[in-house]
XYZ file of N, CA and C in Angstrom:
795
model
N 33.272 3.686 4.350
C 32.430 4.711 3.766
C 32.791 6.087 4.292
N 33.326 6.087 5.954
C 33.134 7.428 6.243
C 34.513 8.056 5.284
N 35.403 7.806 5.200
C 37.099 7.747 4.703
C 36.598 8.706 3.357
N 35.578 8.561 2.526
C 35.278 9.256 1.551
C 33.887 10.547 1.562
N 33.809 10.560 2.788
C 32.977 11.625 3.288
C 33.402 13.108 2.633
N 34.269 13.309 2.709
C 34.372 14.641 2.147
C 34.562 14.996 0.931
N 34.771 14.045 -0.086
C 34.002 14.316 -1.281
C 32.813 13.733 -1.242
N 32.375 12.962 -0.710
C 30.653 12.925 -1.186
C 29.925 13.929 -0.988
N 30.394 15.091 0.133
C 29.308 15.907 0.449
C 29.635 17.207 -0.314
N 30.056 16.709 -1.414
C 30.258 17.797 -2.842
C 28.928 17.583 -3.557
N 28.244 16.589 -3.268
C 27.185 15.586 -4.370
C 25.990 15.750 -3.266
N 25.212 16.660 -2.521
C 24.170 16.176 -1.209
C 22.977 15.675 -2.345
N 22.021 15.226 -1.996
C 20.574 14.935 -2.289
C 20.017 15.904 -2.060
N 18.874 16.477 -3.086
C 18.503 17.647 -2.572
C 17.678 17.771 -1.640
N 17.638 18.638 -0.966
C 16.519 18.801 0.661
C 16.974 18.196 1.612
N 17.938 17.333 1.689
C 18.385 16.532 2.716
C 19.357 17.139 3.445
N 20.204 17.861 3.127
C 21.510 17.845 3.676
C 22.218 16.902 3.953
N 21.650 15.985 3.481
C 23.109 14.536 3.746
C 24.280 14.202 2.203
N 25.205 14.211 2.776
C 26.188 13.659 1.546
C 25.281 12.446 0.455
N 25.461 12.368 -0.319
C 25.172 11.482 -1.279
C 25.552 9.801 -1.319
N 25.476 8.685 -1.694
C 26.035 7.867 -0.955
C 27.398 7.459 -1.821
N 28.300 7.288 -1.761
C 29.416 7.092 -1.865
C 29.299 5.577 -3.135
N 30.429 5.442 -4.084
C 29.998 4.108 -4.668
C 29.757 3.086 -4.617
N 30.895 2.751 -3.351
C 31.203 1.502 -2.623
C 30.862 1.546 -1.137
N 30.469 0.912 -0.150
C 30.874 1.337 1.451
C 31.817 1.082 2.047
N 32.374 1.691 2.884
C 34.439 1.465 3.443
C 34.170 -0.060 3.526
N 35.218 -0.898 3.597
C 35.131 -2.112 3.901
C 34.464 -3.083 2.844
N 33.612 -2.591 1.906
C 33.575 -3.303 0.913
C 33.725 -4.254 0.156
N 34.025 -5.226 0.111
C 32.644 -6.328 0.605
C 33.069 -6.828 2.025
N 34.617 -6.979 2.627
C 34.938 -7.889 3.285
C 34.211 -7.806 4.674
N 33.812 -6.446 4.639
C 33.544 -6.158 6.472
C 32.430 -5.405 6.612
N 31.339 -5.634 5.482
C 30.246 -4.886 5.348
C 28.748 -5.946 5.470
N 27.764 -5.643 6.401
C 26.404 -6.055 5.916
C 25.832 -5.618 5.664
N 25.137 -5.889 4.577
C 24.019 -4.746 4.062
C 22.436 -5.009 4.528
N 21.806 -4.227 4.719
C 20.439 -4.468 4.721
C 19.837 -3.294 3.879
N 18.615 -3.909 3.361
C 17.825 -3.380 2.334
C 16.074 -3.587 3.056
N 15.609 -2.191 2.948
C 14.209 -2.319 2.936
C 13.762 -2.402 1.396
N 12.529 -2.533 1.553
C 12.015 -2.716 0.123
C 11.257 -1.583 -0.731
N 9.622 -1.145 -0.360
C 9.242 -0.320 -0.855
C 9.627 0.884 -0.393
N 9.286 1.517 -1.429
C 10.103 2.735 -1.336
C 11.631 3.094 -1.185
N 12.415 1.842 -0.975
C 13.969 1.889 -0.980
C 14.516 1.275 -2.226
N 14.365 -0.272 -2.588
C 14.395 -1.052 -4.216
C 13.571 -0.983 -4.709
N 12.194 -0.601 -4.281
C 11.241 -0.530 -5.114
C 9.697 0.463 -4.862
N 9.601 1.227 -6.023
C 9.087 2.496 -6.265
C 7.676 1.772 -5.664
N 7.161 3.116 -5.058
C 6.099 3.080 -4.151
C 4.641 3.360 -5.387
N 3.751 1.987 -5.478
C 2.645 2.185 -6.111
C 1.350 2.511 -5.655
N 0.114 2.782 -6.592
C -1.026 2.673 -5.257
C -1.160 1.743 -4.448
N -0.857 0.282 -4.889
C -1.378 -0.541 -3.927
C 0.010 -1.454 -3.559
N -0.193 -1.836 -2.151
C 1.272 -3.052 -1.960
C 1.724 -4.270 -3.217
N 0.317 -4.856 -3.681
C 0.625 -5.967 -4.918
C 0.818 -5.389 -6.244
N 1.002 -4.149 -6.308
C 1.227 -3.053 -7.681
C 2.689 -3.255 -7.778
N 3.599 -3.936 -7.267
C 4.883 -3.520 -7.279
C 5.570 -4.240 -7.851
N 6.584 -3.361 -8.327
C 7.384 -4.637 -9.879
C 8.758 -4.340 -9.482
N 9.880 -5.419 -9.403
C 11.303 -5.141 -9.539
C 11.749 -6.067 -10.562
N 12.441 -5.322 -11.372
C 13.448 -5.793 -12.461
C 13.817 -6.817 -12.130
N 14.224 -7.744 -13.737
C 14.888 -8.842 -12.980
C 16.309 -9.115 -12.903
N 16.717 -7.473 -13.475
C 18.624 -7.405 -13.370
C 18.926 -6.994 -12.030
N 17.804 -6.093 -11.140
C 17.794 -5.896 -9.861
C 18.704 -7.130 -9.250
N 17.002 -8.291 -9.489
C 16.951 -9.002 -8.394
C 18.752 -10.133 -8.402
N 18.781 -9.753 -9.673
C 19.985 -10.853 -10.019
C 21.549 -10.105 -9.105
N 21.200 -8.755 -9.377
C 22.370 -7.675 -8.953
C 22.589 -8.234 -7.192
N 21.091 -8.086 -6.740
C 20.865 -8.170 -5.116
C 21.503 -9.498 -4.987
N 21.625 -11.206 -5.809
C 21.781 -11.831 -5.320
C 23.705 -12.061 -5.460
N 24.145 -11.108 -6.394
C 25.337 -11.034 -6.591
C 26.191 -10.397 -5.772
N 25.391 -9.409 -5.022
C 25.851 -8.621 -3.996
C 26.195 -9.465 -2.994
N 24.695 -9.666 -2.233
C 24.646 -10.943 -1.388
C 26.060 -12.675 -1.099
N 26.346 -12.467 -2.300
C 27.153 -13.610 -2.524
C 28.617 -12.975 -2.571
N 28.728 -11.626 -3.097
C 30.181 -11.007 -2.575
C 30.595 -10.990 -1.040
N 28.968 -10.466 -0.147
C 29.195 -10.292 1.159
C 29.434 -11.838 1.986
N 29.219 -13.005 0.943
C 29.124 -14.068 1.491
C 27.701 -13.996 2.875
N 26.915 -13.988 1.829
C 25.834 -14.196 2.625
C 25.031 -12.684 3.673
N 25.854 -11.692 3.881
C 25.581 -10.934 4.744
C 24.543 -9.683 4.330
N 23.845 -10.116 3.972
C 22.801 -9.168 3.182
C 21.002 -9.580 3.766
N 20.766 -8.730 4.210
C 19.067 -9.165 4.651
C 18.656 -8.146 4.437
N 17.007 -8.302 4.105
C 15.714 -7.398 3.884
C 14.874 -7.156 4.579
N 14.738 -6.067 5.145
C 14.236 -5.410 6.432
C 13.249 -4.609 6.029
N 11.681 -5.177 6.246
C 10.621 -4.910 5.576
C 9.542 -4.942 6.673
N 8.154 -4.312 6.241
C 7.208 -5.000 6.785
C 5.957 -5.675 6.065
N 6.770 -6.100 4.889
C 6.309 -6.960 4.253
C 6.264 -8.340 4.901
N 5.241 -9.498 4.435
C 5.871 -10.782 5.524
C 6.713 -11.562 4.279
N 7.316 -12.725 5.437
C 8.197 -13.217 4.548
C 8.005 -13.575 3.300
N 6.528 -14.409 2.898
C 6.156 -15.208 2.462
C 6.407 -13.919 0.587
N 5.781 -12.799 0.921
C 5.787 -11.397 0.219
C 7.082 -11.404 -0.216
N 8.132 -10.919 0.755
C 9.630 -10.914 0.563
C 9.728 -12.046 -0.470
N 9.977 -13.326 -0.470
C 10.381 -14.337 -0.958
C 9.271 -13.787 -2.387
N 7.844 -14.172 -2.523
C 7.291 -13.901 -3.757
C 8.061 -12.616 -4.982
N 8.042 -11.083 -4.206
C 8.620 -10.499 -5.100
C 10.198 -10.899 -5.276
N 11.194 -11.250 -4.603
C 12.897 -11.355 -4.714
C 12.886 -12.732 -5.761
N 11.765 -13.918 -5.907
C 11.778 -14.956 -6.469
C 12.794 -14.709 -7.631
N 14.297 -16.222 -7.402
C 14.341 -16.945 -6.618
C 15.137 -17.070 -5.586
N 15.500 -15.711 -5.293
C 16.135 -15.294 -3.697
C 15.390 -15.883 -2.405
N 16.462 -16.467 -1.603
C 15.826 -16.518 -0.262
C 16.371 -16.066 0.636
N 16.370 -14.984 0.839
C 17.516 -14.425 1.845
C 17.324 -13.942 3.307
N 18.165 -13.611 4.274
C 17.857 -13.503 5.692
C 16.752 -12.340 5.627
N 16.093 -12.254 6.125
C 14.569 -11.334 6.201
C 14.837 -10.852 7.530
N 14.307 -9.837 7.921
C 13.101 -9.328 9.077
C 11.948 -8.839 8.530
N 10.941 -9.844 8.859
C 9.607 -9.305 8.012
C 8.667 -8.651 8.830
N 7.660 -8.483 8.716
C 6.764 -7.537 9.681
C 7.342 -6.600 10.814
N 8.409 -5.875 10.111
C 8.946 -4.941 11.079
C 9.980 -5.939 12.423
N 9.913 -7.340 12.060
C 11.023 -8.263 12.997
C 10.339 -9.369 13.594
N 9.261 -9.103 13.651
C 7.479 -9.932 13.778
C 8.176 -11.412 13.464
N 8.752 -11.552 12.586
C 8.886 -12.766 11.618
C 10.589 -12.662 10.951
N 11.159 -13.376 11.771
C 12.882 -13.113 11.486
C 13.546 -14.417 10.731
N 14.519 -14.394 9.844
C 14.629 -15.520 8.730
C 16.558 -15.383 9.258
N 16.815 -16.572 9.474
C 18.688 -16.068 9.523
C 19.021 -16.875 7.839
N 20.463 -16.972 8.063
C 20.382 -17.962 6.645
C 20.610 -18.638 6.968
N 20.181 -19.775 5.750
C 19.917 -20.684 5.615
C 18.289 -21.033 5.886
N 17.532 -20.274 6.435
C 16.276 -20.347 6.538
C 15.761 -20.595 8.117
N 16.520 -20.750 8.882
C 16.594 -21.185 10.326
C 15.461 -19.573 10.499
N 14.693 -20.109 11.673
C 13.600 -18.390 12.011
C 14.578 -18.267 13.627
N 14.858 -16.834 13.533
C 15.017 -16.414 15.225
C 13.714 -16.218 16.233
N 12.826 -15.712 15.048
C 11.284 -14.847 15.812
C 10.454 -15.849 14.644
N 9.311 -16.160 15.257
C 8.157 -16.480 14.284
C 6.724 -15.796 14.748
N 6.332 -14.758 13.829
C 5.042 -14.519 13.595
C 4.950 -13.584 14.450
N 4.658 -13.560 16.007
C 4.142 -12.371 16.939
C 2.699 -12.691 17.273
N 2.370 -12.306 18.651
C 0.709 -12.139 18.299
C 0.137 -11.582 17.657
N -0.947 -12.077 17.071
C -1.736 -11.236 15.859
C -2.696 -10.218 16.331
N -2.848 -8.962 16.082
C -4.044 -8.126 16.492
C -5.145 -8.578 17.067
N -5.923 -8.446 17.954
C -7.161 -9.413 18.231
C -8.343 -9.156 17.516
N -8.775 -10.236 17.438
C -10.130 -10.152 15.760
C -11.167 -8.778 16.071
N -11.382 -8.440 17.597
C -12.263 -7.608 17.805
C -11.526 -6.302 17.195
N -10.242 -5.798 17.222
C -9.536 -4.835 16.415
C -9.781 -4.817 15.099
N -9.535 -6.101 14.226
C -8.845 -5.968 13.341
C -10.548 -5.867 12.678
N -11.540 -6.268 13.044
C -13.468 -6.212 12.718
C -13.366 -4.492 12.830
N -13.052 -3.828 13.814
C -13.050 -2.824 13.954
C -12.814 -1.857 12.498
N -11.345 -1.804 12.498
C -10.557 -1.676 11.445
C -10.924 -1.563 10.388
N -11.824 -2.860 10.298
C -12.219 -2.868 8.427
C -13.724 -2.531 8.653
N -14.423 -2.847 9.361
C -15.346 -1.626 9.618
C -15.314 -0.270 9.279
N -14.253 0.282 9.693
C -13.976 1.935 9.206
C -13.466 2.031 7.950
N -12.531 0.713 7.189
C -11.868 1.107 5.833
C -13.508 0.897 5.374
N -14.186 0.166 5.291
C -15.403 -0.075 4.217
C -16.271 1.188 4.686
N -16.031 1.692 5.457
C -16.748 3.376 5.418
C -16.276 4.437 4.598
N -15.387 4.314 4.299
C -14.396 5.663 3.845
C -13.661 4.373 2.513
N -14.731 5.188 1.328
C -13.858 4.769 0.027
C -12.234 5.358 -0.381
N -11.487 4.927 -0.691
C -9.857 5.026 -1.069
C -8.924 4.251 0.066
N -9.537 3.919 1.576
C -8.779 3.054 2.176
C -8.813 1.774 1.852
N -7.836 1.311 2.459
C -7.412 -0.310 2.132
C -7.114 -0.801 3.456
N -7.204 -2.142 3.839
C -6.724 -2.892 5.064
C -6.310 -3.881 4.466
N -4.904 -3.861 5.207
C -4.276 -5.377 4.658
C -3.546 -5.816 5.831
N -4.062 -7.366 6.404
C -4.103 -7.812 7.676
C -2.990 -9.337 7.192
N -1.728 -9.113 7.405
C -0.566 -9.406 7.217
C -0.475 -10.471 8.535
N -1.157 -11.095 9.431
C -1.026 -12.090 10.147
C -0.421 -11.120 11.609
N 0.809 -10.617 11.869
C 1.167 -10.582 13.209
C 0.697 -9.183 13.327
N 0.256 -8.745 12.242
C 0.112 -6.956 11.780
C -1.147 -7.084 11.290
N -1.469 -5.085 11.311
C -2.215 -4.801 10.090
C -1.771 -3.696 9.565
N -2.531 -3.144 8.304
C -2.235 -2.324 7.862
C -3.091 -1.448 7.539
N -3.169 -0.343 7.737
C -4.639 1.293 6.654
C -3.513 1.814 5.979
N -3.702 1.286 4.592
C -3.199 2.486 3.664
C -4.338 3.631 3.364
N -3.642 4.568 3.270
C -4.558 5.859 2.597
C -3.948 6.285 1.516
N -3.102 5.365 0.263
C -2.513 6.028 -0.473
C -3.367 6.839 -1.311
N -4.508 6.341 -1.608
C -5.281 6.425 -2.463
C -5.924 8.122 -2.079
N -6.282 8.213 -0.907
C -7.059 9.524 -0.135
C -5.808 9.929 0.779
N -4.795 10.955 0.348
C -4.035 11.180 1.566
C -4.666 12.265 2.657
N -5.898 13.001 1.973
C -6.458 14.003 3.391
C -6.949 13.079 4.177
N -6.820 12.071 4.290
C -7.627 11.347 5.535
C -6.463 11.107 6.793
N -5.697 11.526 6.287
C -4.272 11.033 7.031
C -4.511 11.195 8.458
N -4.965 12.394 8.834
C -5.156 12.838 10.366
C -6.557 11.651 10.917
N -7.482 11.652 10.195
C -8.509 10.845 10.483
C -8.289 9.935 10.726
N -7.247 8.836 10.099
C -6.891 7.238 10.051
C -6.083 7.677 11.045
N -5.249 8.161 11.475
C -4.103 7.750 12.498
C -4.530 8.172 14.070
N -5.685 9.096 13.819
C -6.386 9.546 15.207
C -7.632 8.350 15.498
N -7.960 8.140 14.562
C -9.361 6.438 15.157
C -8.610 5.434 14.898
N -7.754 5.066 14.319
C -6.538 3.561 14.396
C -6.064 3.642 15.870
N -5.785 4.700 16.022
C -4.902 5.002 17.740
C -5.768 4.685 18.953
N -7.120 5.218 18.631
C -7.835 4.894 19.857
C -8.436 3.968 19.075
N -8.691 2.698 18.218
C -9.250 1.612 18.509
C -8.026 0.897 19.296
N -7.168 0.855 18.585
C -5.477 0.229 19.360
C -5.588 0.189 20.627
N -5.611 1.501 21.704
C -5.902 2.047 22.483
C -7.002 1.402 23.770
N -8.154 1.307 22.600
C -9.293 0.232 23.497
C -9.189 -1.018 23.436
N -8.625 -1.861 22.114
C -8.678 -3.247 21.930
C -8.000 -4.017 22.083
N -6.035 -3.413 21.716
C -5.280 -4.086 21.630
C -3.949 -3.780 22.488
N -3.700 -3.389 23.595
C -3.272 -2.990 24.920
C -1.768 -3.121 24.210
N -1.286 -4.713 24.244
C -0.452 -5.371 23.736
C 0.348 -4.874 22.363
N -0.097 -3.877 21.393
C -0.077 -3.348 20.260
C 0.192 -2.059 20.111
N 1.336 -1.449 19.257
C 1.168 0.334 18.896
C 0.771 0.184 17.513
N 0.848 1.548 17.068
C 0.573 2.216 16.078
C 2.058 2.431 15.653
N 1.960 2.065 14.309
C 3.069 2.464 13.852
C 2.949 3.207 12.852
N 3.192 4.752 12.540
C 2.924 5.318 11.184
C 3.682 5.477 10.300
N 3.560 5.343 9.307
C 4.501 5.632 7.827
C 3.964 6.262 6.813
N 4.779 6.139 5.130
C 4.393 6.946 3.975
C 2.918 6.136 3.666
N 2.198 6.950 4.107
C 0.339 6.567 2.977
C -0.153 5.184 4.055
N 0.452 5.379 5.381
C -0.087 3.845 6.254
C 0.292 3.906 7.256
N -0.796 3.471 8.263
C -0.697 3.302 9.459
C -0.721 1.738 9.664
N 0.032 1.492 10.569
C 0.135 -0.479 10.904
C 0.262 -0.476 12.247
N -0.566 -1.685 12.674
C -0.714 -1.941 14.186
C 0.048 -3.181 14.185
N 1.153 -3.186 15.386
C 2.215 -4.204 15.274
C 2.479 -4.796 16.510
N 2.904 -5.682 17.175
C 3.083 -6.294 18.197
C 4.066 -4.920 18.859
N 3.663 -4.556 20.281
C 4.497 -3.387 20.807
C 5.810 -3.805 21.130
N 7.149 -2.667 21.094
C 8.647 -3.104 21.061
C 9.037 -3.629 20.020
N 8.344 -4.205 18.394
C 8.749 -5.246 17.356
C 9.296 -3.943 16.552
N 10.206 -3.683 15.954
C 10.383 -3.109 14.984
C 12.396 -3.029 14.328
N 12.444 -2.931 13.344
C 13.489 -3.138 12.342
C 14.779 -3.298 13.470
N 14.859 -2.515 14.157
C 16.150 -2.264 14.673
C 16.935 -3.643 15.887
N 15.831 -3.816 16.613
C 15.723 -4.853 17.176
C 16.005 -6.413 16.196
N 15.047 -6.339 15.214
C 15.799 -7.553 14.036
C 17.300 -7.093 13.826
N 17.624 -6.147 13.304
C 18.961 -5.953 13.096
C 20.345 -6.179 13.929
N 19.403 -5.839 15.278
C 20.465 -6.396 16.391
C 20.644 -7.684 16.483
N 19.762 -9.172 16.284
C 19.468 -9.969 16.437
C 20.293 -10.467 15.208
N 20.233 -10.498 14.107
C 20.822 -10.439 13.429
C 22.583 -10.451 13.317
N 22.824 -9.246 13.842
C 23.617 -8.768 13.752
C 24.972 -9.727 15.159
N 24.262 -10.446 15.688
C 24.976 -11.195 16.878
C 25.209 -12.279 16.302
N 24.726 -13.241 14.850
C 24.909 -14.379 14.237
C 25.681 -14.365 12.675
N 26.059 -15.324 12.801
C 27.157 -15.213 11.031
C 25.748 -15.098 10.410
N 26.052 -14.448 9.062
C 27.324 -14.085 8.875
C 27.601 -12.282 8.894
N 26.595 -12.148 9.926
C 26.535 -11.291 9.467
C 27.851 -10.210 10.646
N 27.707 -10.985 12.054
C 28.821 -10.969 13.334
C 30.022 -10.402 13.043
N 30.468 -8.915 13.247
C 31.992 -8.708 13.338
C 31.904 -7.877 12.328
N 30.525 -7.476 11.392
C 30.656 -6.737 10.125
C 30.340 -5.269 10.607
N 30.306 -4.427 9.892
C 29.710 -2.649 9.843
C 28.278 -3.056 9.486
N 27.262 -2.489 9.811
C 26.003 -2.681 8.945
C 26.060 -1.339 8.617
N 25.462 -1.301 7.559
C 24.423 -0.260 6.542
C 23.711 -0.748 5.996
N 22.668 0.028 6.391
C 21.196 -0.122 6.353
C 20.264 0.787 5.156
N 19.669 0.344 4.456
C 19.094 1.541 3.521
C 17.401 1.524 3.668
N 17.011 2.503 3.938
C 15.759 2.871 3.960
C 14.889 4.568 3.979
N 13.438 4.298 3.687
C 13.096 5.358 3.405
C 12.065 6.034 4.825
N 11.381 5.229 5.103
C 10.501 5.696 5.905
C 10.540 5.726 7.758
N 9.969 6.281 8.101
C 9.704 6.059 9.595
C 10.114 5.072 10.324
N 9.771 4.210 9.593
C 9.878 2.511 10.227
C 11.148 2.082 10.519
N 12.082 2.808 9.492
C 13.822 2.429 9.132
C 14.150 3.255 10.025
N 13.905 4.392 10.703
C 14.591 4.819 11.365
C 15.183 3.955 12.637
N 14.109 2.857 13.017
C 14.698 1.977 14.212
C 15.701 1.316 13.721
N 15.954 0.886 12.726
C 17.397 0.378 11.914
C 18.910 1.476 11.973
N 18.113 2.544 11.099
C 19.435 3.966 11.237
C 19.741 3.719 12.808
N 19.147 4.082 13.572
C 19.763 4.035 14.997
C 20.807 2.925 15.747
N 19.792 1.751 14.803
C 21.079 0.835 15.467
C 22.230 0.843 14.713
N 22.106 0.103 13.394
C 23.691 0.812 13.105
C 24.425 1.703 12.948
N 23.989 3.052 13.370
C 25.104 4.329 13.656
C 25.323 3.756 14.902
N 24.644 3.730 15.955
C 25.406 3.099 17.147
C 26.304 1.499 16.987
N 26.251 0.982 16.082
C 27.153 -0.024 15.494
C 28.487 0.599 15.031
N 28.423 1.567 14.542
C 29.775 1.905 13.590
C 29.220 1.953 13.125
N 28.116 1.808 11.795
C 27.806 1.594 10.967
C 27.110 3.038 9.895
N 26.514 2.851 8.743
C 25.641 3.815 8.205
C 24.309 3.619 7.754
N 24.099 4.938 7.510
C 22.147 5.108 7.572
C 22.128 5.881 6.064
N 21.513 4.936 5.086
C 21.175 6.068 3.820
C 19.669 6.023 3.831
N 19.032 7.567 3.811
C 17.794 7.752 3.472
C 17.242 7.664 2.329
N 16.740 7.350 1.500
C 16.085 7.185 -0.045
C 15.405 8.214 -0.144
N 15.120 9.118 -0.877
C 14.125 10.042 -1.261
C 14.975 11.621 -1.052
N 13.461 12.544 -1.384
C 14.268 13.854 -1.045
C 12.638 14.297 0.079
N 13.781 13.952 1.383
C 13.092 13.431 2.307
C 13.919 14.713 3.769
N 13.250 16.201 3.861
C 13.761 17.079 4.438
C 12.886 16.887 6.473
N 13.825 15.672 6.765
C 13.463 15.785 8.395
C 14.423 15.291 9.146
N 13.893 14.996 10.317
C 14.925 14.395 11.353
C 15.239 12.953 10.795
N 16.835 12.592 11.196
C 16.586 11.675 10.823
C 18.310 11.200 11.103
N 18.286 9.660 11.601
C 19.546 9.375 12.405
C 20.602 8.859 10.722
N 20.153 9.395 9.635
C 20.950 8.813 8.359
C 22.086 9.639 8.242
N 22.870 9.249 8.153
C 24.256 9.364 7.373
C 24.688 9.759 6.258
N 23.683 9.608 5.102
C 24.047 9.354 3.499
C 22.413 9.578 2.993
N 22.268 9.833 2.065
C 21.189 10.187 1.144
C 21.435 9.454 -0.584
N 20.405 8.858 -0.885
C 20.163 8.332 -2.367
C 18.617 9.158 -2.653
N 18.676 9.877 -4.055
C 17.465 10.601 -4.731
C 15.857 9.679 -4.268
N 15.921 8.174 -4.772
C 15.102 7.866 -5.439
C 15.646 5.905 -5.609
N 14.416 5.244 -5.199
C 14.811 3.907 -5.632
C 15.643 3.402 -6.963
N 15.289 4.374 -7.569
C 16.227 4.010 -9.104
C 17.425 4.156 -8.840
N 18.204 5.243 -7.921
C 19.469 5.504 -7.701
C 19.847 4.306 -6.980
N 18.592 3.626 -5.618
C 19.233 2.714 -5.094
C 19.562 1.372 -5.785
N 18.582 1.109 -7.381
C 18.766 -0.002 -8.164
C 20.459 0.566 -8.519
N 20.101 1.265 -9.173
C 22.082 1.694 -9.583
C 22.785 1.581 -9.062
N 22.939 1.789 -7.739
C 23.859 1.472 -6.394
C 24.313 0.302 -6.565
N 23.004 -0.884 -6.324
C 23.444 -2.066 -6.115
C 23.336 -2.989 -7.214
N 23.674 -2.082 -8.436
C 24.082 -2.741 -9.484
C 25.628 -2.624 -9.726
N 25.537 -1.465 -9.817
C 27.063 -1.091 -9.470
C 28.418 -2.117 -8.338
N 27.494 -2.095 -7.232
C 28.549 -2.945 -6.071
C 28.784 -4.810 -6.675
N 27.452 -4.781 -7.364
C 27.498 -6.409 -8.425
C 28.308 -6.399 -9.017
N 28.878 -5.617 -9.731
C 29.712 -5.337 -10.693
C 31.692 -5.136 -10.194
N 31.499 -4.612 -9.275
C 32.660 -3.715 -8.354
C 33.973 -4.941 -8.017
């Protein structure tokens, strides 16, 4: 990928300053793993998490990809698996789900299962405050939880300042993790990058470049590890901050095109 750096950054994304992403990545298919987050990276961000629809030339593209890399393709989400598998149906592919909470190699073998779960006195807490404040949502994902505020984004400062100190009082063991329209309380140290490393030590994925695609906060623990891999970081969106990415795509639709394109290639 890097080899074509200087024409891509004829093409940036706007607000980003990052080159655009290139058609193919260097190494292509032979020496490449890919990882894919989901919302907001393959698939457009709705009001609610079960609002979400992917094509089914997508899903066919993703499994064609997958099968060029011979297997080296996983979905790095904090969705749980069970989610992953429902929307990709009938993909089953290597996962890190709940931010790594819940790790899938292939063939289905788990590295990590589950995590401790929030403790009930938190998670009572929690939905205590969403059923105070109409437009939030709690969605309690087993090793996680979640406050979306897509619905009310002025609450943003409110949810992430009383999520922090219930965390704070209840769940010692637990951070805060913030993202686009959600705050999630997650087993502390669990997050993308750490799956990726883990990952990244077993076929098939062992001996490859990773690139990683994602949009939010959460991916950044991914960008980090594979630029320190060799590897690359594409951000999704027109998304003007810090950020350890490499490469820029507009918009999930660009990233469906991408990896329709490499199906094809």
């Amino acid at each position: 990928m890097r080899s074509n750096a200087a024409a891509a950054k004829n093409a940036e994304t706007p607000h980003t300053g990052r080159p655009t992403l290139p058609p193919a990545p260097e190494g292509f298919p032979d020496a490449v793993a890919l990882f894919l987050d989901l919302d907001g990276t393959v698939l457009d961000l709705m009001p609610t998490p079960d609002a979400v629809w992917i094509p089914k030339d997508t899903i066919e593209a993703i499994g064609a990809v997958a099968d060029k890399l011979d297997g080296a393709l996983a979905i790095l989400s904090g969705r749980s698996l069970e989610d992953i598998d429902r929307i990709l149906a009938p993909l089953r592919l290597p996962a890190a789900a709940l931010h790594g909470a819940e790790l899938r190699r292939r063939g289905g073998g788990r590295v990590a299962d589950g995590g401790s779960p929030p403790p009930e006195r938190l998670v009572a807490a929690l939905g205590a405050f969403v059923d105070a404040r109409p437009g939030l949502s709690i969605e309690d994902k087993g090793a996680s939880v979640a406050i979306h505020y897509r619905s009310t984004p002025q609450r943003e400062s409110e949810v992430r300042e009383r999520v922090a100190g219930l965390v704070a009082q209840f769940a010692p063991t637990h951070e805060l993790q913030p993202g686009k329209m959600v705050v999630e309380v997650r087993p502390r140290g669990c997050h993308k990058g750490g799956a990726l490393d883990l990952l990244m030590e077993e076929p098939p994925f062992a001996g490859r470049r990773p690139v990683v695609l994602g949009d939010d906060l959460t991916d950044e623990f991914a960008f980090e590890s594979a630029v320190a891999r060799g590897g690359d970081a594409i951000l999704i969106g027109e998304i003007n901050r810090a950020s350890a990415a490499t490469y820029a795509l507009p918009d999930p639709e660009g990233v469906r095109a991408w990896i329709q394109a490499l199906a094809v290639s």
